[in-house]
Coordinates of C-alpha atoms in Angstrom, one line a residue:
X94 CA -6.5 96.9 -60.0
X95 CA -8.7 99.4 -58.0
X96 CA -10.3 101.7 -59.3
X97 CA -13.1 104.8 -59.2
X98 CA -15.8 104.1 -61.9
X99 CA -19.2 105.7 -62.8
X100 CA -22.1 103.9 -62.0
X101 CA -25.1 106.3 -62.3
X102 CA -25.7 110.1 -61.4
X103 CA -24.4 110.9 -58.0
X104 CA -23.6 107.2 -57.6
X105 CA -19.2 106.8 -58.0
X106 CA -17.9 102.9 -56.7
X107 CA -14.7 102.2 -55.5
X108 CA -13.3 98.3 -57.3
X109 CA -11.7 95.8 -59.5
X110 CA -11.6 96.6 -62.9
X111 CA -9.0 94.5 -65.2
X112 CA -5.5 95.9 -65.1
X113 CA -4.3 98.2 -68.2
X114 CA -2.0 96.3 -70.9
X115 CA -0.2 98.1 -74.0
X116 CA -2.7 97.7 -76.7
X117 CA -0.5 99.6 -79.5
X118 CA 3.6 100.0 -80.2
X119 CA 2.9 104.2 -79.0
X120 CA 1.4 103.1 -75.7
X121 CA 2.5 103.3 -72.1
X122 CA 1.7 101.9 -68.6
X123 CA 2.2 104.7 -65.3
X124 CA 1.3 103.9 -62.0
X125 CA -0.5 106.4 -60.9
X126 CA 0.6 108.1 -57.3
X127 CA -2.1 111.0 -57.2
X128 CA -5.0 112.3 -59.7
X129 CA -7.0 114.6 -59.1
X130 CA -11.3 115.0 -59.1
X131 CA -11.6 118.0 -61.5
X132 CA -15.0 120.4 -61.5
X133 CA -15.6 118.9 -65.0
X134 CA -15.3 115.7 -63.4
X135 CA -18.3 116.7 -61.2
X136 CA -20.3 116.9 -64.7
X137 CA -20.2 113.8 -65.1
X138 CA -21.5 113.1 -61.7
X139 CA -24.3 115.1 -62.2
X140 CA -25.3 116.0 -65.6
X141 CA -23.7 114.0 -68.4
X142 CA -24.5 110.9 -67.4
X143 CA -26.5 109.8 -70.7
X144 CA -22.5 109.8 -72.5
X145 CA -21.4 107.5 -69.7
X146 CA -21.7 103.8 -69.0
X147 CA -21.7 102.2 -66.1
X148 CA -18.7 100.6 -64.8
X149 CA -15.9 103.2 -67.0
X150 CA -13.0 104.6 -64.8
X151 CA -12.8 107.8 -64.1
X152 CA -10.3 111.2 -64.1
X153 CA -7.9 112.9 -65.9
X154 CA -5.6 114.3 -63.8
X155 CA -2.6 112.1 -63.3
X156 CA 0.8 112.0 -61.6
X157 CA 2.6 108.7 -61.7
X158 CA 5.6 106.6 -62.5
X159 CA 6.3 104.5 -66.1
X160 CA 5.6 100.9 -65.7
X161 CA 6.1 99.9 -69.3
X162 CA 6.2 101.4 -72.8
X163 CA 5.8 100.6 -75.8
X164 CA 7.9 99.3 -78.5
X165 CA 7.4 103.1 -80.5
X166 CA 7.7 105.0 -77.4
X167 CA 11.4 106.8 -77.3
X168 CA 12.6 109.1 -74.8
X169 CA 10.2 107.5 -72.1
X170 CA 11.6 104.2 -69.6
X171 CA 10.4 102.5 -66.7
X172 CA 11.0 104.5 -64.0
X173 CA 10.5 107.4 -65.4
X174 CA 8.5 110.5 -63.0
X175 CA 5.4 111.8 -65.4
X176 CA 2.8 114.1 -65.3
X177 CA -0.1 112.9 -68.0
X178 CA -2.3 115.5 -69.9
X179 CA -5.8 115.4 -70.2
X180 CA -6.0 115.3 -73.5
X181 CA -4.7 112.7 -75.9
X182 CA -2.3 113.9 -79.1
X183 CA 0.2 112.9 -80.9
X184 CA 2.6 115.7 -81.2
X185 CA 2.5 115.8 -84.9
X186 CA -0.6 115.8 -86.5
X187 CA -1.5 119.7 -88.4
X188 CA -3.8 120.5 -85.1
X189 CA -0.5 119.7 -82.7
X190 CA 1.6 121.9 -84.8
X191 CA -0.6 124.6 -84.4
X192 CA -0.5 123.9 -81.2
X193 CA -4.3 122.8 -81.0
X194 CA -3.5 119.7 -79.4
X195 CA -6.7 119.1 -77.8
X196 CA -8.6 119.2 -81.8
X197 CA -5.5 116.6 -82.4
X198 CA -6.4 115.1 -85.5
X199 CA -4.9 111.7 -84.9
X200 CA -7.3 111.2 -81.9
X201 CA -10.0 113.3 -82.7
X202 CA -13.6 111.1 -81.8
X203 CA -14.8 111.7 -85.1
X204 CA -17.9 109.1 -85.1
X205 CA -19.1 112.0 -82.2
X206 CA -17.8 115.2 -84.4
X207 CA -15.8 115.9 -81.3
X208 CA -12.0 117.1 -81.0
X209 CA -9.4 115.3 -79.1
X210 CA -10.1 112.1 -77.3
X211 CA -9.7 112.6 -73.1
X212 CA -8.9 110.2 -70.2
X213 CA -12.5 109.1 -67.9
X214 CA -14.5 111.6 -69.9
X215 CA -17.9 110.4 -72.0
X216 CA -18.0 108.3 -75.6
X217 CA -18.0 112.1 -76.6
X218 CA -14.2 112.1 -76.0
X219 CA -13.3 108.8 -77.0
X220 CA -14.6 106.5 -73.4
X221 CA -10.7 106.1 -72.7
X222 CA -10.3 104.5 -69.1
X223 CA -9.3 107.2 -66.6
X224 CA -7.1 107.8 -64.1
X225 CA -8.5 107.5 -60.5
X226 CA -7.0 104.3 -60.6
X227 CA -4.0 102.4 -59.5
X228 CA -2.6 102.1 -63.1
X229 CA -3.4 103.8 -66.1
X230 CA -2.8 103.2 -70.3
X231 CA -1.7 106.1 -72.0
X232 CA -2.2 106.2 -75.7
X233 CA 0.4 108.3 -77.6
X234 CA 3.1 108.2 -74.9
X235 CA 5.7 109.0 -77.6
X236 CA 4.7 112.3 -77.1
X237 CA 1.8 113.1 -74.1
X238 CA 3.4 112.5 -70.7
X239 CA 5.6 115.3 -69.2
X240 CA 8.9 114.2 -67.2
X241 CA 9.2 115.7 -64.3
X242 CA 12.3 115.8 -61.8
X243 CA 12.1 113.5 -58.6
X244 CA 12.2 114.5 -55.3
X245 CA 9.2 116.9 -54.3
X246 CA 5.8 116.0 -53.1
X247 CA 3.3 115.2 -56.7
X248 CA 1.5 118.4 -55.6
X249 CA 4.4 120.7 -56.8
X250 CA 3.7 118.6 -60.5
X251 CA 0.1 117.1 -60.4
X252 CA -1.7 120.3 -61.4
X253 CA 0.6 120.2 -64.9
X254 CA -1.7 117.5 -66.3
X255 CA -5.2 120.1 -66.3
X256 CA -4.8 122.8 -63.6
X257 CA -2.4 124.8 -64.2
X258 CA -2.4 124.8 -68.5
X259 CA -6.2 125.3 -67.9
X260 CA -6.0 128.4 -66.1
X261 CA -3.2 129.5 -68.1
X262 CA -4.9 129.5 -71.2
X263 CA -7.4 131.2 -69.4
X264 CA -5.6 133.9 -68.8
X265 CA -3.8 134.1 -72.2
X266 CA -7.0 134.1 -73.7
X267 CA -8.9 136.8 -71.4
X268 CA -5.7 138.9 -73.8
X269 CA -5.9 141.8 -70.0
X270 CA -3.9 144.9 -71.5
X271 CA -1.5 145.8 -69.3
X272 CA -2.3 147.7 -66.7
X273 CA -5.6 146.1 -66.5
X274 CA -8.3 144.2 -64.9
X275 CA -9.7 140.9 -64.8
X276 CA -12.9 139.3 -63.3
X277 CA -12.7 135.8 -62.4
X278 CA -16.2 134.3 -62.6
X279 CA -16.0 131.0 -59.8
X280 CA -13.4 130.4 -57.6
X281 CA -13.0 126.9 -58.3
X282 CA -9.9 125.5 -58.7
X283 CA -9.6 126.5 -62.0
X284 CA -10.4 130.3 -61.3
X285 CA -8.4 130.4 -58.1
X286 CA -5.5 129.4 -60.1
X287 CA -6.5 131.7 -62.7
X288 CA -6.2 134.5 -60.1
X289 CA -3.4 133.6 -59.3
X290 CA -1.5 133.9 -62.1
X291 CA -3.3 136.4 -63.5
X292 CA -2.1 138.6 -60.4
X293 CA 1.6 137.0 -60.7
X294 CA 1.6 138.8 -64.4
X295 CA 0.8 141.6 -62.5
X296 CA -2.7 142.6 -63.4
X297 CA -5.8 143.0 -60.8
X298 CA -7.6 140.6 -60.0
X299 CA -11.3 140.8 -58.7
X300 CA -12.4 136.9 -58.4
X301 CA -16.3 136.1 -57.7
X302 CA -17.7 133.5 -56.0
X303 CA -20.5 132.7 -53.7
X304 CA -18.5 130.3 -51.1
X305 CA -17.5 132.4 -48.3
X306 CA -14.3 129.8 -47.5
X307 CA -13.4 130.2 -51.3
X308 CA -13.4 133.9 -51.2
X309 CA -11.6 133.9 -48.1
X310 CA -9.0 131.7 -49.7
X311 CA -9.0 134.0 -52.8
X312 CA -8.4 137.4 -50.5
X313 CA -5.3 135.1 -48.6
X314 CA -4.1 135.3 -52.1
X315 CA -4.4 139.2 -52.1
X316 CA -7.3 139.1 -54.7
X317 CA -10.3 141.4 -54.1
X318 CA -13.6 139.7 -54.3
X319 CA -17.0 140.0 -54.8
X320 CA -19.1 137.9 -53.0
X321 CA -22.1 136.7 -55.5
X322 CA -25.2 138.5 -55.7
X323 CA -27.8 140.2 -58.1
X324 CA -25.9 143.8 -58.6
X325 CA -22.2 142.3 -59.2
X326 CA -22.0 143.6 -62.4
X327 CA -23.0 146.8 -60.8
X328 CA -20.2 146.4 -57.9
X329 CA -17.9 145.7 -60.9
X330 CA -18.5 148.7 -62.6
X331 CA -18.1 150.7 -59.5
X332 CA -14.6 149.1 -59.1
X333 CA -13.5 149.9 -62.3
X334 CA -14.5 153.9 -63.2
X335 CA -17.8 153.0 -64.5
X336 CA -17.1 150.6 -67.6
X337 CA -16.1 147.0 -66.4
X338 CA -13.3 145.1 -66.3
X339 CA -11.5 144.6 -69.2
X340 CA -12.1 141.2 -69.5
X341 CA -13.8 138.1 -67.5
X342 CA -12.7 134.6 -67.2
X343 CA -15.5 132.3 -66.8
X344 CA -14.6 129.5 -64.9
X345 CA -17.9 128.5 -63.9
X346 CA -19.9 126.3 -67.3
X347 CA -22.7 124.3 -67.4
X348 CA -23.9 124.5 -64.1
X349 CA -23.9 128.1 -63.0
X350 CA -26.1 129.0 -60.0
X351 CA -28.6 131.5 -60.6
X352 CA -30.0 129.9 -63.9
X353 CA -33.3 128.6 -62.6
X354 CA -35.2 127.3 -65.9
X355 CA -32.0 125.6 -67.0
X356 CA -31.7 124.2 -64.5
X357 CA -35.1 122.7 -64.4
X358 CA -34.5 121.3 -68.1
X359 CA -31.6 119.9 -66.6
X360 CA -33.7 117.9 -64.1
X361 CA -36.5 117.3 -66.4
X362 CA -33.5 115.8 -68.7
X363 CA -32.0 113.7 -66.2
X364 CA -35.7 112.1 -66.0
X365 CA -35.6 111.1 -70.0
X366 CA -34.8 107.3 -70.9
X367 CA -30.5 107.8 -71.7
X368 CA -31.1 107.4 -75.5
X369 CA -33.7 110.2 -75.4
X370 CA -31.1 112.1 -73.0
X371 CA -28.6 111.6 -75.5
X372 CA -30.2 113.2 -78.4
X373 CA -31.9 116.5 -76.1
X374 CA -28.7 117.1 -74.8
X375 CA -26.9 117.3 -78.1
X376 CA -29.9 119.0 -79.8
X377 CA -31.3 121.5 -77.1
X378 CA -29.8 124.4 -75.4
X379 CA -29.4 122.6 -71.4
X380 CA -26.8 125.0 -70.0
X381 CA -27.2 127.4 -67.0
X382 CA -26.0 130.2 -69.0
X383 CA -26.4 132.8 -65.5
X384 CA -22.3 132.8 -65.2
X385 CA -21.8 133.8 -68.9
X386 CA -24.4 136.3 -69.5
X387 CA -22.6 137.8 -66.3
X388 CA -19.2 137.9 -68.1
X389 CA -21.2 139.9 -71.1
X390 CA -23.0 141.9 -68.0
X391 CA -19.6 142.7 -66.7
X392 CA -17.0 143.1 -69.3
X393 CA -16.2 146.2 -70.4
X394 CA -16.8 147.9 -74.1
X395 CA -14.2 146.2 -76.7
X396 CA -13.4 144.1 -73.9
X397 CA -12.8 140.0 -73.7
X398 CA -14.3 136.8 -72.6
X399 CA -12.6 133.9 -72.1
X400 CA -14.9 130.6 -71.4
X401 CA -13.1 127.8 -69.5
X402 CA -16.1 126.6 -67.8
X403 CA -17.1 123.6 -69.5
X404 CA -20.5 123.9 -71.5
X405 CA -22.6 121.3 -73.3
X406 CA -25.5 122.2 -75.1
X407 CA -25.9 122.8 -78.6
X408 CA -28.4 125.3 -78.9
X409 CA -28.1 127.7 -75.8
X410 CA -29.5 130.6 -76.5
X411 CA -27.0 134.0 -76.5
X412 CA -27.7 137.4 -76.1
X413 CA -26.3 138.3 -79.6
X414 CA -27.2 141.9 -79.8
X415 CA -25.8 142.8 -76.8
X416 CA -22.4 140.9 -77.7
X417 CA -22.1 142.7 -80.7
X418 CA -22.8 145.9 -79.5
X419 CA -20.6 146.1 -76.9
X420 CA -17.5 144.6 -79.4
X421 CA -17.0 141.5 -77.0
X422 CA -14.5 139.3 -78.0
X423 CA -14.7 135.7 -77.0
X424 CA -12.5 133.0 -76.6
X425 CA -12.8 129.7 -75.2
X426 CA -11.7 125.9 -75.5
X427 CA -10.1 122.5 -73.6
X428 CA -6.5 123.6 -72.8
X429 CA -3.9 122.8 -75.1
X430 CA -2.0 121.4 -72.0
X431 CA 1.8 120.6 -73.9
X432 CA 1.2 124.1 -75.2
X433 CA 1.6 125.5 -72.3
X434 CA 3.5 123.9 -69.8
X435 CA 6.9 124.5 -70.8
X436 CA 5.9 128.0 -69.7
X437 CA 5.0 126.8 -66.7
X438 CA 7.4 124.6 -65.7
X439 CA 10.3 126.8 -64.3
X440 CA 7.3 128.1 -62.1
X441 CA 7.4 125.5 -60.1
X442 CA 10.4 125.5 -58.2
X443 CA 11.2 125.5 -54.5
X444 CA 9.7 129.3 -54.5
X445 CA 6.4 128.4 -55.7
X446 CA 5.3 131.5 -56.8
X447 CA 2.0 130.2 -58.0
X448 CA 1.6 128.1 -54.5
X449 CA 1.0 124.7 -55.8
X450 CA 2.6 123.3 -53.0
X451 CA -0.7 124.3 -50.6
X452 CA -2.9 124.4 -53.6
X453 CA -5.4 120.7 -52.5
X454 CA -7.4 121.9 -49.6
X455 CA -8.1 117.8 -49.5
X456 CA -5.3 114.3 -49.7
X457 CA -7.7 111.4 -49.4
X458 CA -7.4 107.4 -50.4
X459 CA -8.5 106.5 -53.3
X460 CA -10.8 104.2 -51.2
X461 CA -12.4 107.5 -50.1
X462 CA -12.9 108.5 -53.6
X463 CA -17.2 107.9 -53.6
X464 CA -17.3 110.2 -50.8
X465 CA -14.6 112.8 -51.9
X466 CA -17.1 113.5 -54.6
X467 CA -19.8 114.6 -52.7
X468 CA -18.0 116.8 -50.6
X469 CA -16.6 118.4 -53.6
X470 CA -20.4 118.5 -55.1
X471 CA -21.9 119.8 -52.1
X472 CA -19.1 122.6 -51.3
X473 CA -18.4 120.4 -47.8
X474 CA -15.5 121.1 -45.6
X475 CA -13.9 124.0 -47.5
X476 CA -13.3 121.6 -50.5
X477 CA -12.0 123.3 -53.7
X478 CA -8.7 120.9 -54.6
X479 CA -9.3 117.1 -54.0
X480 CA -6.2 115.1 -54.7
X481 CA -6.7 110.8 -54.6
X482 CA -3.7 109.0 -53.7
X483 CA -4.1 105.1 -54.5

C-alpha cells in the first residue's frame, strides 16, 4: 500500500510499505478515506526525530471503513463507517474505567515509562504504524473505533479521532466559571476548536495567535483576539478589569515562538548523534516554555491552566514561586478521546454548531502529503486544518 513515512527531520516520503494484516484475535483492518496532519504531527517533523526511525508511517487521525476484524472483535463488521482514536485502549483495563484511557494499562509502552501506546507517534508511544496511509491495523478494535452514521462528507466525523476530544478536554479542564473568560494561547487547530466550543458553552473567548489569517478566521468565529506581542498579558488584563482571565488554554507546546535559548538547544540538539539526542532530550529541559509562562503571565489569581500543547522535556524549568503564589491550578494531558466523544457526537449533526463541516482550510492527495507538511510548518496558504485523502 501507499503510504506517508518519516524519513529524517523535515524530510516526509510518499511509498510502498507492506500492507497491514491482523496480528492478534482484537485487531482490525479500516481503509482509511481521510486522516488528518496534526500540529503534534509537525513535532515529529521537526523536533522528535531521535524517537523516530526511518521508514515508520505516519498520523493518527483517521476516518475509514472496516476491512476485516478479528476473531475477538464483536459489535464491529466489514463495512462498517469508523472514526479511529489516537490513542490505543482497551476499554477495560482500571485506567479505561476511570476514564484515563490514554494511561490505558493494557497498552501502556512500559519499556519507555510512557502511558498509552499511539498510531505514527515515536518508540515513546509504542512505534504503531500510522495512519496517512491507505490501510491501517488497529489494535484493540473490540473497543477503540467509533461507528459513525453514513452519508455525510468524513469532515463532519474525522475531527472525532483527536480534534474535537482534544479541545474538549481542553476546555473541561481550563474548569471557566460561568460567566467567565478564557484565553486561548495558539490558534491552531486545536485552539480554534477550543474557541469554539468554549464560546458555544457560552463563555468569552479571547484567542491569541500571531498569524493574521488565523486571527482573522478566529474573529469570523466571533472570538476577540489578540494579535501576539510582548504586552499581551498586559492587553489581557486590560480586557478583563485588571486581573486576567480566569483561565488559559495553552494550545501551543514544545515549540512556542518567542523562546529564543530553547530554541537554540533545540538546534544545538538536533546536531547530536540520535543516541545522544535520545538521552538530552529525555534528561534536559528542551521546551520553548514562552507560550506557558504566558498562561501563568495571564491567568488570573486562583485561576486555571490547562496544557494541551504537547511538551517533551523532562527537566524544563518552571517558575514555581510565581505558580504558587498566584494559586494556579494546572491541568494537562493526551485526550482521553472515548471519554469524550459521546458528548460530542449529537454535535455533529446537519446544524453544525461547532462548524466541522468548513473546519480543513486544506483537502489534498495523499500523494501531496511531503509537501502538505511544509505548508503546515511554514504557516503557507492560510493552512491551519490539512485533511489527506488516499
Amino acid at each position: 500500500m501507499k503510504a506517508l513515512t518519516w524519513q529524517g527531520k523535515r524530510k516526509i516520503e510518499y511509498g510502498e510499505v507492506p500492507d497491514p494484516r491482523i496480528e492478534e484475535p482484537t485487531d482490525a483492518i479500516v481503509r482509511v478515506t481521510s486522516s488528518g496532519i496534526c500540529g503534534s504531527d509537525l513535532h515529529l517533523y521537526e523536533v522528535m526525530g531521535p524517537f523516530l526511525d526511518a521508514g515508520d508511517v505516519l498520523g493518527h487521525e483517521v476516518i475509514g471503513v472496516v476491512e476485516e476484524t478479528g476473531s475477538e472483535v464483536g459489535g464491529l463488521h466489514a463495512g462498517d463507517r469508523v472514526v479511529v482514536p489516537f490513542q490505543i485502549a482497551c476499554g477495560s483495563c482500571f485506567m479505561c474505567d476511570q476514564g484515563l484511557q490514554t494511561q490505558c494499562e493494557t497498552t501502556q509502552v512500559r519499556e519507555q515509562g510512557m502511558g498509552a501506546a499511539l498510531f505514527g507517534y515515536t518508540k515513546l508511544y509504542g512505534q504503531v504504524p500510522g495512519g496517512q496511509a491507505e490501510y491501517l491495523r488497529v489494535p484493540q478494535a473490540q473497543y477503540g473505533p467509533i461507528k459513525v452514521p453514513d452519508g455525510p462528507p468524513d469532515d463532519r466525523f474525522v475531527y472525532l479521532s483527536d480534534v474535537l476530544p482534544t479541545a474538549w478536554q481542553a476546555v473541561e479542564y481550563a474548569g471557566i466559571p460561568d460567566g467567565g473568560t478564557v484565553v486561548v494561547l495558539g490558534l491552531g487547530p486545536i485552539g480554534d476548536m477550543a474557541c469554539r466550543i468554549a464560546k458555544h458553552r457560552g463563555h468569552r473567548v479571547i484567542g491569541v495567535d500571531l498569524v493574521p489569517a488565523r486571527l482573522e478566521r478566529a474573529q469570523g468565529n466571533g472570538i476577540e483576539t489578540v494579535e501576539y506581542a510582548a504586552d499581551v498579558a498586559d492587553t489581557i488584563r486590560d480586557r478583563t478589569a485588571g486581573r486576567g482571565s480566569d483561565s488559559v488554554i495553552d494550545a501551543v507546546g514544545m515549540e512556542a515562538h518567542g523562546s529564543p535559548v530553547a530554541r537554540i538547544t533545540q538546534q544545538v540538539a538536533g546536531l547530536l548523534p540520535d543516541t545522544v539526542q535520545r538521552t538530552f532530550m529525555q534528561k534536559a529541559g528542551v521546551d520553548r516554555l514562552a507560550a506557558l509562562l504566558l498562561a501563568v503571565d495571564t491567568v488570573r489569581r486562583g485561576g486555571t491552566i490547562s496544557l494541551v500543547g504537547v511538551y517533551g522535556g523532562a527537566a524544563d524549568p518552571l517558575p514555581m514561586l510565581t505558580m504558587f503564589d498566584k494559586q494556579v491550578q494546572l491541568r494537562m494531558g493526551q485526550a482521553n478521546v472515548r471519554r469524550w466523544s459521546g458528548q460530542i457526537l449529537p454535535l455533529l449533526t446537519d446544524d453544525d454548531p461547532l462548524g466541522v463541516d468548513g473546519f480543513a482550510t486544506h483537502h489534498v492527495p495523499l500523494a501531496d502529503g511531503p509537501a502538505a507538511y511544509q505548508m503546515f510548518q511554514q504557516k503557507a496558504d492560510g493552512a491551519v486544518k490539512i485533511l489527506l485523502t488516499p
